[in-house]
Every structure is written in structure tokens, then in C-alpha cells.
Tab-separated table of C-alpha atoms and ligand atoms in Angstrom:
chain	number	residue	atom	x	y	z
A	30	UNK	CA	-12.655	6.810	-4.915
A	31	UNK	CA	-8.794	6.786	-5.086
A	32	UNK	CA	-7.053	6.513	-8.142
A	33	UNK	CA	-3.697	4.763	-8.047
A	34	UNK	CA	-0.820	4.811	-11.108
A	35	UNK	CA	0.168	0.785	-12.063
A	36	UNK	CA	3.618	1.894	-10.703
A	37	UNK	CA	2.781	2.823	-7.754
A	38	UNK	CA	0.516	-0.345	-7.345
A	39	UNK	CA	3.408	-2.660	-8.546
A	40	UNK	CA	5.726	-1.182	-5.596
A	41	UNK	CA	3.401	-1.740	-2.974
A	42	UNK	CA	2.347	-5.427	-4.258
A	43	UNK	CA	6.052	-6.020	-4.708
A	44	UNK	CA	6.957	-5.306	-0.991
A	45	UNK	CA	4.244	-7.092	-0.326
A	46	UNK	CA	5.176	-10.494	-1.823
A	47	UNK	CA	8.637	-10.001	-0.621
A	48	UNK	CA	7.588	-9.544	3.097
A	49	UNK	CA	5.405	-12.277	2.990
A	50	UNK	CA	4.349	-14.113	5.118
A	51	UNK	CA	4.754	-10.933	7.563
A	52	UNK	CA	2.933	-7.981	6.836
A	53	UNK	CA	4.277	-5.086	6.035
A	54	UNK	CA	3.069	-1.724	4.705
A	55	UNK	CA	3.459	2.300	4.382
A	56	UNK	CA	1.827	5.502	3.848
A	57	UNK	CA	0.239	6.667	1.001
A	58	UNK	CA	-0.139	10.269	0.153
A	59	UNK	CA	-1.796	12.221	-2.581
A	60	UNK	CA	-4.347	15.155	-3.808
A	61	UNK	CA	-7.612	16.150	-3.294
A	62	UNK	CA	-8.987	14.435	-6.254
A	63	UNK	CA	-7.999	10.985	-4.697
A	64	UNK	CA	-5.020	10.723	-6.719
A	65	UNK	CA	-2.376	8.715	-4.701
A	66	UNK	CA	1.047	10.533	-5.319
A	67	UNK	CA	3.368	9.130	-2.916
A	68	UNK	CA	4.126	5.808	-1.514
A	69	UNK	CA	6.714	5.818	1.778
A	70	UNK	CA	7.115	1.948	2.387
A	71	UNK	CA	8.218	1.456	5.894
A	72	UNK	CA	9.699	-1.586	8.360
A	73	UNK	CA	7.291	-3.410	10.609
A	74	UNK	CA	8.452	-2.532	13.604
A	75	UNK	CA	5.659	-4.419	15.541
A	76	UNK	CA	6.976	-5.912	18.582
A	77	UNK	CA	4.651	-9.229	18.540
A	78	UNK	CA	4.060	-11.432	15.924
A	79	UNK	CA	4.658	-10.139	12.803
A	80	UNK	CA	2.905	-12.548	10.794
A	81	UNK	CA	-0.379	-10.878	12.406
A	82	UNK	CA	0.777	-7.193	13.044
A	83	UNK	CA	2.178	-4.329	11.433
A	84	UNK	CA	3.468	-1.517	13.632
A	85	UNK	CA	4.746	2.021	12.884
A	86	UNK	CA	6.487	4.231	15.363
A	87	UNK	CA	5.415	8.182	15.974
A	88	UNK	CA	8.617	9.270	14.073
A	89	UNK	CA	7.495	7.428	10.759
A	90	UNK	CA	4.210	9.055	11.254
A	91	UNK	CA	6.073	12.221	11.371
A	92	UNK	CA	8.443	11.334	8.759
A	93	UNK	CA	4.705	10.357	6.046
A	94	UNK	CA	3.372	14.170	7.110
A	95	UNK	CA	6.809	15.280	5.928
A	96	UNK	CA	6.966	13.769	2.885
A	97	UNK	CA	3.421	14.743	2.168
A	98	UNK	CA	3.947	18.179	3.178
A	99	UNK	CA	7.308	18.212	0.805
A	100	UNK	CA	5.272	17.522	-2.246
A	101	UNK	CA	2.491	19.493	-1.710
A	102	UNK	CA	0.113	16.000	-0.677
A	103	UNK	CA	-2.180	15.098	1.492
A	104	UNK	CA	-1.491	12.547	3.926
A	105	UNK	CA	-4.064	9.560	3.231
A	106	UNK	CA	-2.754	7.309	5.658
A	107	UNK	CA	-1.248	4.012	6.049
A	108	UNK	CA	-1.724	0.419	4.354
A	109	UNK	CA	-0.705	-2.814	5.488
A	110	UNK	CA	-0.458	-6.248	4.651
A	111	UNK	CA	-3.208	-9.030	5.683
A	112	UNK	CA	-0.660	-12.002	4.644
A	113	UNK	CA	-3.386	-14.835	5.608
A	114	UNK	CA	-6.263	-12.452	6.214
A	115	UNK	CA	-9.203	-10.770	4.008
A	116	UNK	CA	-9.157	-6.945	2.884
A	117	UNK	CA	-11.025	-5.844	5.790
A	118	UNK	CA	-9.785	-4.135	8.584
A	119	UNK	CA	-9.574	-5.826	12.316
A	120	UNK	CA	-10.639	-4.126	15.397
A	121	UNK	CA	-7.123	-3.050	16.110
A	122	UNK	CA	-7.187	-1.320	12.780
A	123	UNK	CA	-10.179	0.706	13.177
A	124	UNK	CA	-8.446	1.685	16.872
A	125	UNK	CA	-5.705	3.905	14.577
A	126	UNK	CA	-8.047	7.035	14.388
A	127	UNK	CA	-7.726	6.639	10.051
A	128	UNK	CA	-9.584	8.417	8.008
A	129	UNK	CA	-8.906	6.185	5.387
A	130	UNK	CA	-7.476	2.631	5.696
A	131	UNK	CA	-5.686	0.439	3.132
A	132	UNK	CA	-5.528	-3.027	2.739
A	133	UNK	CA	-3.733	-5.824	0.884
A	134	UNK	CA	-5.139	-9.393	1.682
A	135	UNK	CA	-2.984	-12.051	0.566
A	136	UNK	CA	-5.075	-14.868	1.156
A	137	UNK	CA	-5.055	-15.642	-2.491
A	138	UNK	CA	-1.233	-14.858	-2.424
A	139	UNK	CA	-0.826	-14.209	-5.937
A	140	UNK	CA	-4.026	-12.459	-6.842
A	141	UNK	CA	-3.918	-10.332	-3.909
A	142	UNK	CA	-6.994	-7.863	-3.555
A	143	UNK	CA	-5.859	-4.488	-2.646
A	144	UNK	CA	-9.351	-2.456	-0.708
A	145	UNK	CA	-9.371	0.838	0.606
A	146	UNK	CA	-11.971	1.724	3.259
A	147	UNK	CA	-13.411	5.457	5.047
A	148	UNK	CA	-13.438	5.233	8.335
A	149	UNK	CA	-16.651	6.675	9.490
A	150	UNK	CA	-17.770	7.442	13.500
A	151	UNK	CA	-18.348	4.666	15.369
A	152	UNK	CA	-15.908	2.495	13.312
A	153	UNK	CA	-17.667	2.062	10.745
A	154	UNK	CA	-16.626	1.388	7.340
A	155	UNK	CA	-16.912	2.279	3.712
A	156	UNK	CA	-15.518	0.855	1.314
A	157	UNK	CA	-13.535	2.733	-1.636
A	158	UNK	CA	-13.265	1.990	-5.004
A	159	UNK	CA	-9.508	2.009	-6.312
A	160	UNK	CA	-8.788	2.317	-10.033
A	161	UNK	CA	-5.278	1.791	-11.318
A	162	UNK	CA	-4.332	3.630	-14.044
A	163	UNK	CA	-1.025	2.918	-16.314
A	164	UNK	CA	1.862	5.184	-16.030
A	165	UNK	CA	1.101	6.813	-19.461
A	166	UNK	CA	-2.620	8.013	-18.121
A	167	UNK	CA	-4.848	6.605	-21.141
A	168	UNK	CA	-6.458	3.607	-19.756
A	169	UNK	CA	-7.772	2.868	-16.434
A	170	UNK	CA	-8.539	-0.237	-15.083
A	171	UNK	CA	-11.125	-1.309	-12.524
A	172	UNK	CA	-9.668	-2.891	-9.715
A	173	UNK	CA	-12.370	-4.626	-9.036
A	174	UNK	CA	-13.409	-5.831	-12.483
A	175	UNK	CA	-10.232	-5.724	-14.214
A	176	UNK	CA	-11.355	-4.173	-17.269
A	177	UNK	CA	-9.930	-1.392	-19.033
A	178	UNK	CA	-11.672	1.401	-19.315
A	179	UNK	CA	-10.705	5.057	-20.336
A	180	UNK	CA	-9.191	7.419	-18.183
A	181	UNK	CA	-11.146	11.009	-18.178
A	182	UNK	CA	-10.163	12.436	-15.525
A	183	UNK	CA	-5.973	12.862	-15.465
A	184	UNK	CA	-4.941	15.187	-17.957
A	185	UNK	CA	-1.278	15.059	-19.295
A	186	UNK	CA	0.041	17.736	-17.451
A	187	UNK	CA	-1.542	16.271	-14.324
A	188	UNK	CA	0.434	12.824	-15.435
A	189	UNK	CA	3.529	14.421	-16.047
A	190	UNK	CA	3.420	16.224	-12.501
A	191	UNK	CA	2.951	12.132	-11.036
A	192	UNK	CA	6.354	11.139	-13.261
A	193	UNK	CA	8.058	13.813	-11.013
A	194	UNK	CA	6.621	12.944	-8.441
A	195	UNK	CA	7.108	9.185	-8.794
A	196	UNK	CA	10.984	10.063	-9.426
A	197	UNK	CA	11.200	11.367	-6.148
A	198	UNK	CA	9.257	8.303	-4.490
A	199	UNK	CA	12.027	6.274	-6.004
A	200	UNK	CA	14.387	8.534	-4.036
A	201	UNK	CA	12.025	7.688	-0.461
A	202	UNK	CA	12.404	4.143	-1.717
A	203	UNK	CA	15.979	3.465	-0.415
A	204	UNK	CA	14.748	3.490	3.048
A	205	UNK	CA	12.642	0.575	1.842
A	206	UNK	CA	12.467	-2.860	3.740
A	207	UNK	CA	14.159	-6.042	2.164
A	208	UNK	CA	14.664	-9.739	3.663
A	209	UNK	CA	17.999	-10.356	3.307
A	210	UNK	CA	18.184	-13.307	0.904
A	211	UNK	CA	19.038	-15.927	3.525
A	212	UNK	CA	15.648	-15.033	5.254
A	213	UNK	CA	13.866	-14.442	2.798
A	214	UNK	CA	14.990	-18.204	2.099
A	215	UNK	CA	13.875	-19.322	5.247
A	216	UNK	CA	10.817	-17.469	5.303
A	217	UNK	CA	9.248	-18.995	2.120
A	218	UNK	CA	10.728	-22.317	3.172
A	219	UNK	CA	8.589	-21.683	6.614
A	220	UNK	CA	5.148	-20.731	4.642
A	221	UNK	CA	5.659	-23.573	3.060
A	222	UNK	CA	5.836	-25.607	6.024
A	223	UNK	CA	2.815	-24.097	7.493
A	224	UNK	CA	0.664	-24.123	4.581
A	225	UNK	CA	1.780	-27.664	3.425
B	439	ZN	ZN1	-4.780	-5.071	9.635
């Protein structure tokens, strides 16, 4: 199970939406417990057709182990962006060696279902349950269900660690990706067109 603060959730689903329709995505880092700590949005720097890839190079695979190692995190691994596609990873996912893979599907563009999957031998998958918690720590909700329900399990001292730690996301976050406005113009104007 991974456990994921509405902050951090509302960064990733806003890159998301502004990407679309390409996909786009990151790394995600975070503790033992299956607390995600630390979000490092990157470019898709997929050579084909970014409406159907996402591609990282080696060096921001290095860079995510830094930034995990900086704050003391494991590295989970990396989600991407299905921008016509459902939360379930392709073959050329499961060819990435994951342990764990992570998954926005935007068929429903503005419900978008966010899945996180283990990776077991043979390519297998399980899938993860992901609860979002709000930034304060007292309620969870079930992504799945989205009902409230309350939070056990992150005490305030662990929550207050996460607000430092989210400051210093914020910090990672100027390397993040934006359309400039003109394309981001042209690229809603072209989903349009294709979806019309
Ligand atoms: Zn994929």
C-alpha cells in the first residue's frame, strides 16, 4: 500500500493535465512504510510520439537516486501519464525492470485514476492500493472509494517531517516541465480536433 499526501497528489495530477495530451511523468520517492515523500517531475524526453511514450534518460535516473538519497528516501520509481490509455501498464512498461510502477490514466480526463502496481517475476502485476491523505494528516481518503476515513498510521511528528520535506520538493519543482502558453494553446486546440 502507498500512502500519498493530497499535495503531493495535486502536483502530479496538475502536470498531468497540463501535459496533456502527451504524457509525462517523474519519480516518486519515499519510506519504508509506503509513505511517498518526494515527487521529481521530469521532461519527456521520448524521441517518438509523445502522445504514446514517456522517456527518461540515465542521468534523470541518477539525478531521482540523488534526490532520494538526499532526503534519506527510498527510490520507488517512476510514474507516467496514460493520456488516452487505462491505469495499467503496457509491455514496454513492464520491460523497465520496476519494482513498482505508477500510473495516471486519463481516459476520463478529468477524473483521472491514479494505480500503482508491484512488479512481480515474470511481469506480472499487483496492484497497490494508494490512499491520499490531506496535508494536515487527520483524514485519509480511499483512492479508490473516495471516502474519508481516519488516518492511524502518520503521527504528527511523522507529518511535520513530510512539510519539510514537501518544502524542499517545491525547491526540485523548478526543474519542472511547462508548455509554453502558445503550445499549450495549440495542444488543447489539437485534442480537441482529435477527439471531436
Ligand atoms: Zn505506460
Amino acid at each position: 500500500m502507498f500512502i500519498i499526501t493530497q499535495h503531493q497528489y495535486d502536483l502530479i495530477m496538475r502536470q498531468a493535465q497540463e501535459n496533456y495530451p502527451y504524457e509525462t511523468g517523474g519519480i516518486l520517492c519515499g519510506s519504508s512504510d509506503g509513505v511517498i515523500k518526494g515527487v521529481m517531475p521530469l521532461y519527456n524526453q521520448a524521441e517518438g510520439d509523445q502522445h504514446k511514450e514517456f522517456g527518461m534518460t540515465a542521468d534523470d535516473t541518477l539525478r531521482g537516486h540523488e534526490f532520494a538519497k538526499k532526503y534519506g528516501l527510498i527510490f520507488f520509481g517512476v510514474y507516467h501519464t496514460h493520456p488516452r490509455g487505462i491505469a495499467y501498464p503496457s509491455d514496454a512498461d513492464l520491460n523497465h525492470n520496476q519494482r513498482f510502477l505508477f500510473i495516471i490514466s486519463l481516459c476520463d480526463r478529468y477524473n483521472p485514476e491514479f494505480a500503482a502496481y508491484s512488479v512481480l517475476p515474470g511481469k506480472q502485476v499487483l496492484r497497490e492500493e494508494i490512499q491520499i491523505i490531506d496535508d494536515k494528516g487527520v483524514t485519509v481518503v480511499d483512492i479508490q472509494t473516495g471516502k474519508p476515513r481516519l488516518s492511524d498510521n502518520v503521527s504528527s511528528a511523522a507529518m511535520h517531517k513530510l512539510h519539510e520535506l514537501i518544502d524542499a520538493i517545491i525547491d526540485e519543482r523548478a526543474r519542472y516541465p511547462r508548455l509554453s502558453p502558445k503550445n499549450r494553446f495549440e495542444a488543447a486546440r489539437s485534442s480537441f480536433n482529435t477527439e471531436a
